[in-house]
Amino acid sequence: QVQLVESGGGLVQAEGSLRLSCVVSGFTFKTYTMGWFRQAPGKEREFVGAIKWGSGSTEYGDSVKGRFTISRDNVKNTVYLQMNSLKLEDTAVYYCAATRSFGTRILLDTSNYDYWGQGTQVTVSS
């Protein structure tokens, strides 16, 4: 049974930091590109970033570049999202997702992901 379980969300003040984790089971983690998306109320799900299988190279959405960092541990079957310098507009439910794809444009599209977590809420306060 495939499971992606996010954790680490919560309430944080602006300019603070949080680290999200996503623990995976039920498929071969090291052969999947792992993405992070977020969705704020009334908005579409937005690409945050991804870390590719094999090379471990990363891609980021423009709104988080320079502030967020994605990493993975193929032994622990876990992907991380380190979020620094958080802004009010970062408030959203954050989801991790898995895909066998690695093309940059493909990673932006939610429909190209095979598996999704249930999401974890991140709220940034002033």
JSON list of C-alpha atoms in Angstrom, two decimals:
[
{"chain": "A", "resi": 1, "resn": "GLN", "atom": "CA", "xyz": [0.00, 0.00, 0.00]},
{"chain": "A", "resi": 2, "resn": "VAL", "atom": "CA", "xyz": [1.38, 3.34, -1.09]},
{"chain": "A", "resi": 3, "resn": "GLN", "atom": "CA", "xyz": [1.64, 5.97, 1.62]},
{"chain": "A", "resi": 4, "resn": "LEU", "atom": "CA", "xyz": [3.07, 9.46, 1.69]},
{"chain": "A", "resi": 5, "resn": "VAL", "atom": "CA", "xyz": [2.84, 11.05, 5.11]},
{"chain": "A", "resi": 6, "resn": "GLU", "atom": "CA", "xyz": [3.74, 14.70, 5.58]},
{"chain": "A", "resi": 7, "resn": "SER", "atom": "CA", "xyz": [4.60, 16.22, 8.93]},
{"chain": "A", "resi": 8, "resn": "GLY", "atom": "CA", "xyz": [6.20, 19.32, 10.38]},
{"chain": "A", "resi": 9, "resn": "GLY", "atom": "CA", "xyz": [3.57, 21.89, 9.54]},
{"chain": "A", "resi": 10, "resn": "GLY", "atom": "CA", "xyz": [2.32, 24.40, 12.04]},
{"chain": "A", "resi": 11, "resn": "LEU", "atom": "CA", "xyz": [2.09, 28.04, 12.97]},
{"chain": "A", "resi": 12, "resn": "VAL", "atom": "CA", "xyz": [5.19, 30.20, 12.52]},
{"chain": "A", "resi": 13, "resn": "GLN", "atom": "CA", "xyz": [5.88, 33.91, 12.55]},
{"chain": "A", "resi": 14, "resn": "ALA", "atom": "CA", "xyz": [6.93, 35.73, 9.41]},
{"chain": "A", "resi": 15, "resn": "GLU", "atom": "CA", "xyz": [10.67, 35.43, 8.73]},
{"chain": "A", "resi": 16, "resn": "GLY", "atom": "CA", "xyz": [10.72, 32.19, 10.69]},
{"chain": "A", "resi": 17, "resn": "SER", "atom": "CA", "xyz": [11.57, 28.68, 9.49]},
{"chain": "A", "resi": 18, "resn": "LEU", "atom": "CA", "xyz": [9.93, 25.28, 9.30]},
{"chain": "A", "resi": 19, "resn": "ARG", "atom": "CA", "xyz": [11.04, 21.93, 7.98]},
{"chain": "A", "resi": 20, "resn": "LEU", "atom": "CA", "xyz": [8.48, 19.61, 6.47]},
{"chain": "A", "resi": 21, "resn": "SER", "atom": "CA", "xyz": [9.05, 15.90, 6.10]},
{"chain": "A", "resi": 22, "resn": "CYS", "atom": "CA", "xyz": [7.36, 13.35, 3.89]},
{"chain": "A", "resi": 23, "resn": "VAL", "atom": "CA", "xyz": [7.87, 9.70, 4.68]},
{"chain": "A", "resi": 24, "resn": "VAL", "atom": "CA", "xyz": [7.13, 7.31, 1.87]},
{"chain": "A", "resi": 25, "resn": "SER", "atom": "CA", "xyz": [6.26, 3.61, 1.75]},
{"chain": "A", "resi": 26, "resn": "GLY", "atom": "CA", "xyz": [4.83, 1.17, -0.76]},
{"chain": "A", "resi": 27, "resn": "PHE", "atom": "CA", "xyz": [7.02, 1.99, -3.75]},
{"chain": "A", "resi": 28, "resn": "THR", "atom": "CA", "xyz": [10.71, 2.25, -4.60]},
{"chain": "A", "resi": 29, "resn": "PHE", "atom": "CA", "xyz": [11.40, 5.73, -3.29]},
{"chain": "A", "resi": 30, "resn": "LYS", "atom": "CA", "xyz": [14.85, 6.15, -4.82]},
{"chain": "A", "resi": 31, "resn": "THR", "atom": "CA", "xyz": [13.47, 5.76, -8.35]},
{"chain": "A", "resi": 32, "resn": "TYR", "atom": "CA", "xyz": [10.87, 8.50, -7.99]},
{"chain": "A", "resi": 33, "resn": "THR", "atom": "CA", "xyz": [11.18, 12.24, -8.32]},
{"chain": "A", "resi": 34, "resn": "MET", "atom": "CA", "xyz": [9.60, 13.86, -5.30]},
{"chain": "A", "resi": 35, "resn": "GLY", "atom": "CA", "xyz": [7.72, 17.10, -5.55]},
{"chain": "A", "resi": 36, "resn": "TRP", "atom": "CA", "xyz": [6.25, 19.58, -3.11]},
{"chain": "A", "resi": 37, "resn": "PHE", "atom": "CA", "xyz": [3.12, 21.54, -3.91]},
{"chain": "A", "resi": 38, "resn": "ARG", "atom": "CA", "xyz": [0.99, 23.90, -1.89]},
{"chain": "A", "resi": 39, "resn": "GLN", "atom": "CA", "xyz": [-2.56, 25.11, -2.03]},
{"chain": "A", "resi": 40, "resn": "ALA", "atom": "CA", "xyz": [-3.97, 28.19, -0.37]},
{"chain": "A", "resi": 41, "resn": "PRO", "atom": "CA", "xyz": [-7.73, 28.66, 0.11]},
{"chain": "A", "resi": 42, "resn": "GLY", "atom": "CA", "xyz": [-9.41, 29.60, -3.15]},
{"chain": "A", "resi": 43, "resn": "LYS", "atom": "CA", "xyz": [-6.26, 29.09, -5.20]},
{"chain": "A", "resi": 44, "resn": "GLU", "atom": "CA", "xyz": [-4.93, 26.38, -7.48]},
{"chain": "A", "resi": 45, "resn": "ARG", "atom": "CA", "xyz": [-2.35, 23.94, -6.31]},
{"chain": "A", "resi": 46, "resn": "GLU", "atom": "CA", "xyz": [1.07, 25.52, -6.87]},
{"chain": "A", "resi": 47, "resn": "PHE", "atom": "CA", "xyz": [4.41, 23.90, -7.62]},
{"chain": "A", "resi": 48, "resn": "VAL", "atom": "CA", "xyz": [6.90, 24.57, -4.84]},
{"chain": "A", "resi": 49, "resn": "GLY", "atom": "CA", "xyz": [9.77, 22.40, -5.96]},
{"chain": "A", "resi": 50, "resn": "ALA", "atom": "CA", "xyz": [11.03, 18.94, -6.74]},
{"chain": "A", "resi": 51, "resn": "ILE", "atom": "CA", "xyz": [14.07, 16.76, -6.31]},
{"chain": "A", "resi": 52, "resn": "LYS", "atom": "CA", "xyz": [14.82, 14.33, -9.11]},
{"chain": "A", "resi": 53, "resn": "TRP", "atom": "CA", "xyz": [15.61, 10.69, -8.71]},
{"chain": "A", "resi": 54, "resn": "GLY", "atom": "CA", "xyz": [19.12, 9.65, -9.66]},
{"chain": "A", "resi": 55, "resn": "SER", "atom": "CA", "xyz": [20.86, 13.03, -9.98]},
{"chain": "A", "resi": 56, "resn": "GLY", "atom": "CA", "xyz": [19.19, 14.56, -6.95]},
{"chain": "A", "resi": 57, "resn": "SER", "atom": "CA", "xyz": [19.00, 17.86, -8.80]},
{"chain": "A", "resi": 58, "resn": "THR", "atom": "CA", "xyz": [16.31, 20.29, -7.72]},
{"chain": "A", "resi": 59, "resn": "GLU", "atom": "CA", "xyz": [13.83, 22.64, -9.29]},
{"chain": "A", "resi": 60, "resn": "TYR", "atom": "CA", "xyz": [11.94, 25.42, -7.51]},
{"chain": "A", "resi": 61, "resn": "GLY", "atom": "CA", "xyz": [9.01, 27.63, -8.15]},
{"chain": "A", "resi": 62, "resn": "ASP", "atom": "CA", "xyz": [9.85, 31.29, -8.60]},
{"chain": "A", "resi": 63, "resn": "SER", "atom": "CA", "xyz": [8.05, 32.34, -5.43]},
{"chain": "A", "resi": 64, "resn": "VAL", "atom": "CA", "xyz": [10.27, 30.21, -3.18]},
{"chain": "A", "resi": 65, "resn": "LYS", "atom": "CA", "xyz": [13.65, 30.29, -4.90]},
{"chain": "A", "resi": 66, "resn": "GLY", "atom": "CA", "xyz": [16.41, 31.22, -2.51]},
{"chain": "A", "resi": 67, "resn": "ARG", "atom": "CA", "xyz": [14.22, 30.58, 0.55]},
{"chain": "A", "resi": 68, "resn": "PHE", "atom": "CA", "xyz": [13.20, 26.94, 0.32]},
{"chain": "A", "resi": 69, "resn": "THR", "atom": "CA", "xyz": [15.42, 23.88, -0.05]},
{"chain": "A", "resi": 70, "resn": "ILE", "atom": "CA", "xyz": [14.41, 20.34, -0.91]},
{"chain": "A", "resi": 71, "resn": "SER", "atom": "CA", "xyz": [16.49, 17.33, 0.07]},
{"chain": "A", "resi": 72, "resn": "ARG", "atom": "CA", "xyz": [15.98, 13.60, 0.25]},
{"chain": "A", "resi": 73, "resn": "ASP", "atom": "CA", "xyz": [17.25, 10.62, 2.20]},
{"chain": "A", "resi": 74, "resn": "ASN", "atom": "CA", "xyz": [16.95, 7.47, 0.12]},
{"chain": "A", "resi": 75, "resn": "VAL", "atom": "CA", "xyz": [17.76, 5.30, 3.15]},
{"chain": "A", "resi": 76, "resn": "LYS", "atom": "CA", "xyz": [14.97, 6.76, 5.26]},
{"chain": "A", "resi": 77, "resn": "ASN", "atom": "CA", "xyz": [12.57, 7.06, 2.29]},
{"chain": "A", "resi": 78, "resn": "THR", "atom": "CA", "xyz": [12.02, 10.66, 3.24]},
{"chain": "A", "resi": 79, "resn": "VAL", "atom": "CA", "xyz": [11.93, 13.96, 1.40]},
{"chain": "A", "resi": 80, "resn": "TYR", "atom": "CA", "xyz": [12.32, 17.25, 3.20]},
{"chain": "A", "resi": 81, "resn": "LEU", "atom": "CA", "xyz": [11.30, 20.82, 2.54]},
{"chain": "A", "resi": 82, "resn": "GLN", "atom": "CA", "xyz": [13.30, 23.38, 4.50]},
{"chain": "A", "resi": 83, "resn": "MET", "atom": "CA", "xyz": [11.47, 26.69, 4.48]},
{"chain": "A", "resi": 84, "resn": "ASN", "atom": "CA", "xyz": [13.28, 29.83, 5.57]},
{"chain": "A", "resi": 85, "resn": "SER", "atom": "CA", "xyz": [12.33, 33.50, 5.60]},
{"chain": "A", "resi": 86, "resn": "LEU", "atom": "CA", "xyz": [8.68, 32.56, 5.57]},
{"chain": "A", "resi": 87, "resn": "LYS", "atom": "CA", "xyz": [6.17, 35.11, 4.34]},
{"chain": "A", "resi": 88, "resn": "LEU", "atom": "CA", "xyz": [2.46, 35.51, 4.97]},
{"chain": "A", "resi": 89, "resn": "GLU", "atom": "CA", "xyz": [1.80, 34.37, 1.42]},
{"chain": "A", "resi": 90, "resn": "ASP", "atom": "CA", "xyz": [3.47, 31.03, 2.13]},
{"chain": "A", "resi": 91, "resn": "THR", "atom": "CA", "xyz": [0.42, 30.06, 4.18]},
{"chain": "A", "resi": 92, "resn": "ALA", "atom": "CA", "xyz": [-1.09, 26.96, 2.56]},
{"chain": "A", "resi": 93, "resn": "VAL", "atom": "CA", "xyz": [-1.55, 23.24, 2.81]},
{"chain": "A", "resi": 94, "resn": "TYR", "atom": "CA", "xyz": [1.67, 21.62, 1.64]},
{"chain": "A", "resi": 95, "resn": "TYR", "atom": "CA", "xyz": [1.63, 18.31, -0.20]},
{"chain": "A", "resi": 96, "resn": "CYS", "atom": "CA", "xyz": [4.36, 15.95, -1.23]},
{"chain": "A", "resi": 97, "resn": "ALA", "atom": "CA", "xyz": [3.96, 13.90, -4.39]},
{"chain": "A", "resi": 98, "resn": "ALA", "atom": "CA", "xyz": [5.84, 11.29, -6.38]},
{"chain": "A", "resi": 99, "resn": "THR", "atom": "CA", "xyz": [6.45, 10.83, -10.09]},
{"chain": "A", "resi": 100, "resn": "ARG", "atom": "CA", "xyz": [8.72, 8.77, -12.31]},
{"chain": "A", "resi": 101, "resn": "SER", "atom": "CA", "xyz": [9.17, 11.81, -14.53]},
{"chain": "A", "resi": 102, "resn": "PHE", "atom": "CA", "xyz": [12.10, 14.20, -14.31]},
{"chain": "A", "resi": 103, "resn": "GLY", "atom": "CA", "xyz": [11.58, 16.67, -17.12]},
{"chain": "A", "resi": 104, "resn": "THR", "atom": "CA", "xyz": [11.46, 20.17, -15.70]},
{"chain": "A", "resi": 105, "resn": "ARG", "atom": "CA", "xyz": [8.26, 21.26, -17.42]},
{"chain": "A", "resi": 106, "resn": "ILE", "atom": "CA", "xyz": [6.58, 17.97, -16.57]},
{"chain": "A", "resi": 107, "resn": "LEU", "atom": "CA", "xyz": [7.29, 18.43, -12.88]},
{"chain": "A", "resi": 108, "resn": "LEU", "atom": "CA", "xyz": [5.21, 21.61, -12.77]},
{"chain": "A", "resi": 109, "resn": "ASP", "atom": "CA", "xyz": [2.00, 19.78, -13.66]},
{"chain": "A", "resi": 110, "resn": "THR", "atom": "CA", "xyz": [0.09, 18.06, -10.87]},
{"chain": "A", "resi": 111, "resn": "SER", "atom": "CA", "xyz": [-1.39, 15.56, -13.35]},
{"chain": "A", "resi": 112, "resn": "ASN", "atom": "CA", "xyz": [2.04, 14.02, -13.92]},
{"chain": "A", "resi": 113, "resn": "TYR", "atom": "CA", "xyz": [2.34, 12.82, -10.33]},
{"chain": "A", "resi": 114, "resn": "ASP", "atom": "CA", "xyz": [1.34, 9.28, -9.42]},
{"chain": "A", "resi": 115, "resn": "TYR", "atom": "CA", "xyz": [1.05, 9.49, -5.65]},
{"chain": "A", "resi": 116, "resn": "TRP", "atom": "CA", "xyz": [0.10, 12.22, -3.18]},
{"chain": "A", "resi": 117, "resn": "GLY", "atom": "CA", "xyz": [0.22, 12.76, 0.54]},
{"chain": "A", "resi": 118, "resn": "GLN", "atom": "CA", "xyz": [-2.65, 14.08, 2.59]},
{"chain": "A", "resi": 119, "resn": "GLY", "atom": "CA", "xyz": [-1.06, 17.48, 3.19]},
{"chain": "A", "resi": 120, "resn": "THR", "atom": "CA", "xyz": [0.13, 19.44, 6.18]},
{"chain": "A", "resi": 121, "resn": "GLN", "atom": "CA", "xyz": [-0.98, 22.95, 7.08]},
{"chain": "A", "resi": 122, "resn": "VAL", "atom": "CA", "xyz": [1.56, 25.76, 7.27]},
{"chain": "A", "resi": 123, "resn": "THR", "atom": "CA", "xyz": [0.34, 29.06, 8.65]},
{"chain": "A", "resi": 124, "resn": "VAL", "atom": "CA", "xyz": [2.57, 32.12, 8.70]},
{"chain": "A", "resi": 125, "resn": "SER", "atom": "CA", "xyz": [1.52, 34.94, 11.02]},
{"chain": "A", "resi": 126, "resn": "SER", "atom": "CA", "xyz": [2.64, 38.55, 11.21]}
]
